[in-house]
Amino acid sequence: MVEFKEDVSIVLGGAAGQGIQTVEEILTRVLKLSGYNVYANKEYMSRVRGGINTTEIRVSSKKVRAFVKRIDILIPFKRGVLPWLENRLSENTVVLGERENVEEEFMEKITFVEVPFNKMAKDVGSPLYLNTIAAGIAVGLFHGDFEILKEYLRKRFGSKGEDVVSKNIEAAEKGYSLGVKLCEEKTIGINVKKDERVKEEVLLSGTEAIALGAIAGGMNILTFYPMSPSTGVAVFSAQHAEEFEIIVEQVEDEIAAINMALGAWFAGARGMVTTSGGGFALMTEALSLAGMAENPIVIHLAQRPGPATGLPTRTLQSDLNLVLYSGHGEFPRIVLAPGSIEEAFYLTATAFNLADKYQVPVIILTDQYFVDTYYNLPEFDLSGLKVEKHIVETDENYKRYLLTEDGISPRGIPGYGKGIIVANGNEHDEWGDITEDEELSRLMQEKRAIKKLRTIRKNAMMPELIGSEEARYLVISWGSTYHVIKEALENLGREDIAFLHFKWLYPLPSTVKEVLEDKVLIDIEQNVTAQFAELLKKEFGVSVDHKILKYDGRPFSVEEILDALKGVLE
Amino acid sequence: MTSPMLFEPNRPGSKDVAWCPGCGNFGIRNILRKVFAELNLTPQEVVIISGIGQAAKMPHYIKVNGYHTLHGRSIPIATAVKASNPKLTVIAEGGDGDMYAEGGNHFLHAIRRNPDITVLIHDNQIYGLTKGQASPTTMLGMKTPTQPWGVFEEPFNPIALAIALDASFVARTFMGYFEESVGIIKKAIQHKGLAIVDIFHPCVSFNKVNTYEWYHKHTYWMEDHDPYNREEAFKRAIETDPLPLGIFYIHEKPTFEEQVMAYKKDKTPLWQRKPKFGEIKKILGAKKGF
């Protein structure tokens, strides 16, 4: 018997179009409602049909939020899945499925449990029921609540008629009893505890958290041009545009997208664009306009590997330098990178107030791994969220670019007050009219690039320190690697190592320097040149001692981080 | 009617006008002031979003809200301004290079989108600010510093293109006809939906072919034209010499702002709205279950 305790990693693998998403959805929702903590993440190929896509689902007694390399239970829907996942398999891996989907050379290396999915599906009436059977087995292995599974199927297939519903329930039942039987026969042993509180939690993805955060932050308009992996934010927003009474517009190109968002802010509304590296590259012209015209804007950039088309459906943190230095001329910007789904929600909402307050571009950096991850978490507390618009009612003498000590000019908008607003992408005087005056040109450059940046830096968020301030070793990371590193450090269980996670990447508060002093610094990033370590060097003159980098387009796993840290510490 | 003088700016920077003496842009500015006055508008409720080029400097020489933006990008910005606050009268303004070359893609898709804005193109058939290169509307054979053997690319026909795409309002005028231009631009602003007005005007410094005299000689006013007849409009649009002036085509249809979900029930401008926390809570509630 193969036995799994506390935390089980289930992987489904098959061709695009085979319905893995359906199984994933049934499983995570039904298991969560049965009281299990769940986490899911997928990897997929840039194609519509065929290839191999996989989904990892962790089911656990406690909250799990990170990708693990280990596969406990594998359900392959086609041949080729096992070779694709070869380095993640072990003799403890139980493969459930058709004999024909397991290549001969793997039979020795895994525990194989034959499940005649196709025959079972045909018995129900059609090969289409294969997915429901697979989901049923997995739910059965955990002794999940079958009533919930039935209810789910009713809801999902209800529109297709009673026959489809009852056939699906029949398929689920077949799978479920097989799953239960595998446990009873002691082929597979699963010991994961349920937690009643989980049932009341929400199951949310990174994508959904960004979209909901934007809406909570007062987003009125979302403009975009579809690009993986950023499109999900637009899909979610579009599907809820009616209840939120927002505009979600797919436009002709990324250039139009960002310019529209700028127009929205100019008129006093709040606009956001969602894009990826290649799309952002096209937006950099308008980013400079935002800098010069002091036009607020919020940009969500879901990173994928580049350059150019790169690996369109995979993950990397290699656009940090792009967002730090893009645009011509000198102007400040704020760069944020949430580490958790909660953070994605609150930080995105905050991004809108920051853009308004400082009148600068605010860029939220996520990546494919982050947007495609989901897990259960406590419902958000909306009571602390406030929309702070910082818009003034203008008088007749209003000057859009009034020179002030902190570099922030009160922002008026057309049609609100007696003044008129002249915004300008040319160098301008305080009224907004074109100037080539020496003194004014200098003052305006200083206003934007020095005074305003200083004001923002003063109010920048400190990174989160996990562990002791006295620890000798300090792991540094940013954005989506948060939970993977956290879990690796928990597994490592050493007191002399702490973790500094950055969700506010730029401008960095100057007090960060003190935290970095007299430590052995271990930088963990998903790019090839350690871009964040370079930023720390530039800002504070510190050099990291060790770099743990990954750049094959796949996310870091807990095991990889753990091994790498052990290597550094020994 | 208010006074055109209401739109005379008194800011220090608005005194130093960068246009050459005799430039057609002055005429267009006077036309605009008269139009705004005749429409009883106030400077506070008008917004001119301009691109880059001499024409695009208009927001500095007139007293209305303005945003002098990037080359070719005025249309998407204007679209969002109108969508954010439909109470504003929104104009996108630029030259032939700005709207038809650098901004060509936005021009096409704005026609599809049909926001209730007015697009004014100062069409002098040359690049003025960069000193005389051919523009998309420069005539065949014209020699320029960068086309020394003469332009051989087919000139862009914005009127025919807009009608082909079933634009909502398509007109052409010549700024040398003051009252007629006031009438056309007034109708364009009053029109519900995207209104495109191609405005001929001479570039006295760099276009020695298309002069005041040339436009007077090579244009004519359509007298008996029915702008609701698309086929007839298209026939007129492909005439080359003389070039017809007037309103070519009108097609009343729903605007962008009328069709977006944001304004289905609530007509409050977007900028005055608050996030719907109740709806967020509902979605989060649903995320507890299926």
mmCIF file of N, CA and C in Angstrom, chain A residues 7 32 58-59 90 131 146 158 161 173 186 217 239 277 317 350 451 457 459 468 475 477 514 538 551:
data_model
loop_
_atom_site.group_PDB
_atom_site.id
_atom_site.type_symbol
_atom_site.label_atom_id
_atom_site.label_comp_id
_atom_site.label_asym_id
_atom_site.label_seq_id
_atom_site.Cartn_x
_atom_site.Cartn_y
_atom_site.Cartn_z
ATOM 1 N N ASP A 7 -0.770 15.808 3.173
ATOM 2 C CA ASP A 7 -0.646 16.669 2.003
ATOM 3 C C ASP A 7 -0.426 15.800 0.765
ATOM 4 N N LYS A 32 -12.854 21.402 -1.636
ATOM 5 C CA LYS A 32 -12.883 22.561 -0.734
ATOM 6 C C LYS A 32 -14.180 22.580 0.068
ATOM 7 N N ARG A 58 -3.018 20.294 -4.968
ATOM 8 C CA ARG A 58 -2.602 19.813 -3.641
ATOM 9 C C ARG A 58 -3.824 19.820 -2.726
ATOM 10 N N VAL A 59 -3.976 18.740 -2.007
ATOM 11 C CA VAL A 59 -5.075 18.623 -1.058
ATOM 12 C C VAL A 59 -4.412 18.392 0.290
ATOM 13 N N SER A 90 8.292 9.291 -8.804
ATOM 14 C CA SER A 90 9.125 8.448 -7.944
ATOM 15 C C SER A 90 8.385 7.132 -7.741
ATOM 16 N N ASN A 131 -14.032 12.425 -17.965
ATOM 17 C CA ASN A 131 -13.574 13.450 -17.021
ATOM 18 C C ASN A 131 -14.316 13.376 -15.696
ATOM 19 N N PHE A 146 -20.133 13.335 -1.367
ATOM 20 C CA PHE A 146 -20.695 12.991 -2.674
ATOM 21 C C PHE A 146 -21.905 13.857 -3.025
ATOM 22 N N GLY A 158 -26.813 21.394 -15.746
ATOM 23 C CA GLY A 158 -28.258 21.603 -15.698
ATOM 24 C C GLY A 158 -28.836 22.130 -17.002
ATOM 25 N N GLY A 161 -29.823 19.628 -19.888
ATOM 26 C CA GLY A 161 -30.943 18.686 -19.792
ATOM 27 C C GLY A 161 -30.737 17.623 -18.727
ATOM 28 N N GLU A 173 -20.571 8.665 -9.777
ATOM 29 C CA GLU A 173 -20.817 7.608 -8.797
ATOM 30 C C GLU A 173 -19.870 6.424 -9.034
ATOM 31 N N LYS A 186 -7.005 -1.027 0.523
ATOM 32 C CA LYS A 186 -5.673 -0.612 0.952
ATOM 33 C C LYS A 186 -4.660 -0.584 -0.200
ATOM 34 N N GLY A 217 -10.720 48.928 -6.166
ATOM 35 C CA GLY A 217 -9.945 50.175 -6.203
ATOM 36 C C GLY A 217 -10.617 51.251 -7.034
ATOM 37 N N GLN A 239 -16.796 39.624 -18.015
ATOM 38 C CA GLN A 239 -17.939 38.810 -17.632
ATOM 39 C C GLN A 239 -18.739 39.425 -16.487
ATOM 40 N N GLY A 277 4.662 41.278 -21.273
ATOM 41 C CA GLY A 277 5.863 42.014 -21.672
ATOM 42 C C GLY A 277 5.803 42.618 -23.065
ATOM 43 N N GLN A 317 10.299 35.935 -14.197
ATOM 44 C CA GLN A 317 10.248 37.275 -13.596
ATOM 45 C C GLN A 317 11.274 38.153 -14.295
ATOM 46 N N THR A 350 -5.066 49.314 -3.811
ATOM 47 C CA THR A 350 -4.219 50.427 -3.368
ATOM 48 C C THR A 350 -3.545 51.130 -4.537
ATOM 49 N N LYS A 451 11.702 65.711 -6.913
ATOM 50 C CA LYS A 451 10.815 66.014 -5.778
ATOM 51 C C LYS A 451 9.726 64.962 -5.610
ATOM 52 N N ARG A 457 9.112 57.912 -2.312
ATOM 53 C CA ARG A 457 10.054 57.051 -1.578
ATOM 54 C C ARG A 457 9.809 57.134 -0.072
ATOM 55 N N ASN A 459 7.155 57.526 1.400
ATOM 56 C CA ASN A 459 5.933 56.812 1.790
ATOM 57 C C ASN A 459 5.884 55.375 1.275
ATOM 58 N N SER A 468 13.741 36.059 12.188
ATOM 59 C CA SER A 468 14.386 36.947 13.141
ATOM 60 C C SER A 468 15.239 38.010 12.456
ATOM 61 N N VAL A 475 17.196 35.534 3.092
ATOM 62 C CA VAL A 475 16.725 35.242 1.732
ATOM 63 C C VAL A 475 15.949 36.448 1.222
ATOM 64 N N SER A 477 13.531 37.928 -1.924
ATOM 65 C CA SER A 477 12.783 37.615 -3.140
ATOM 66 C C SER A 477 11.700 38.652 -3.347
ATOM 67 N N GLU A 514 19.266 49.201 6.056
ATOM 68 C CA GLU A 514 19.632 48.701 7.390
ATOM 69 C C GLU A 514 19.296 47.216 7.560
ATOM 70 N N LYS A 538 22.214 48.938 -7.073
ATOM 71 C CA LYS A 538 22.131 50.305 -7.575
ATOM 72 C C LYS A 538 21.583 51.242 -6.492
ATOM 73 N N TYR A 551 15.245 29.843 -14.783
ATOM 74 C CA TYR A 551 14.774 30.585 -15.961
ATOM 75 C C TYR A 551 14.437 29.649 -17.116
#
